[in-house]
C-alpha angles and dihedrals in degrees: 000000000000122000085246097059087049095067111077099212134116114260123169125182112226126172094231120098128162142164136351123304091256089060097039085056093046089048091052092044088047090053100044086048091048091054090054095251129128125257139165130196108219126210120197134199122040145287127212126222115202114208140160115243125214093277088053093252115145112236136180121217116200112216107198113216124193119336114272107270097028111145116261097241129029120194146170110217122176091343092306124112114235123195107195124196111195121210123187095225144005086251099052087047089055097048086047091067094055097044117106102191126122096263105051086043092056088043091055092047092053094049091047092053090046084055092044091053093052099263129127117252114201128191106188142157109196137027095250088055095052091048092057098041091051095047087050095052090042088053094048094057100046 
């Protein structure tokens, strides 16, 4: 059994590939919000803030963002929870299924958990692809 078949997520191959990953994310977020649904772009990792304490010492404070591997976008669409992982091309998406590194494994685990909990996990590489997958999922659950 291939690693792709082990992941219970919706994946569809379309020929339309456009823009950078960020541009695709922004187009999906814009579409979701234009429809009146809720969504949020997640940032994983950490940022550091430097400051000087009362004693004049320089310090750094770490601010942890979303867990490593969290989907790029989370959304509530027609009462359903969606975790959306965006890849910049079909080729990158295909390679992602084969990768065994820590980050891609963590992403796969998050998507599997979303699916196990009754949400919808989508991996997409274009706005058009996302719309088709989202509509397909909503039809399957009506």
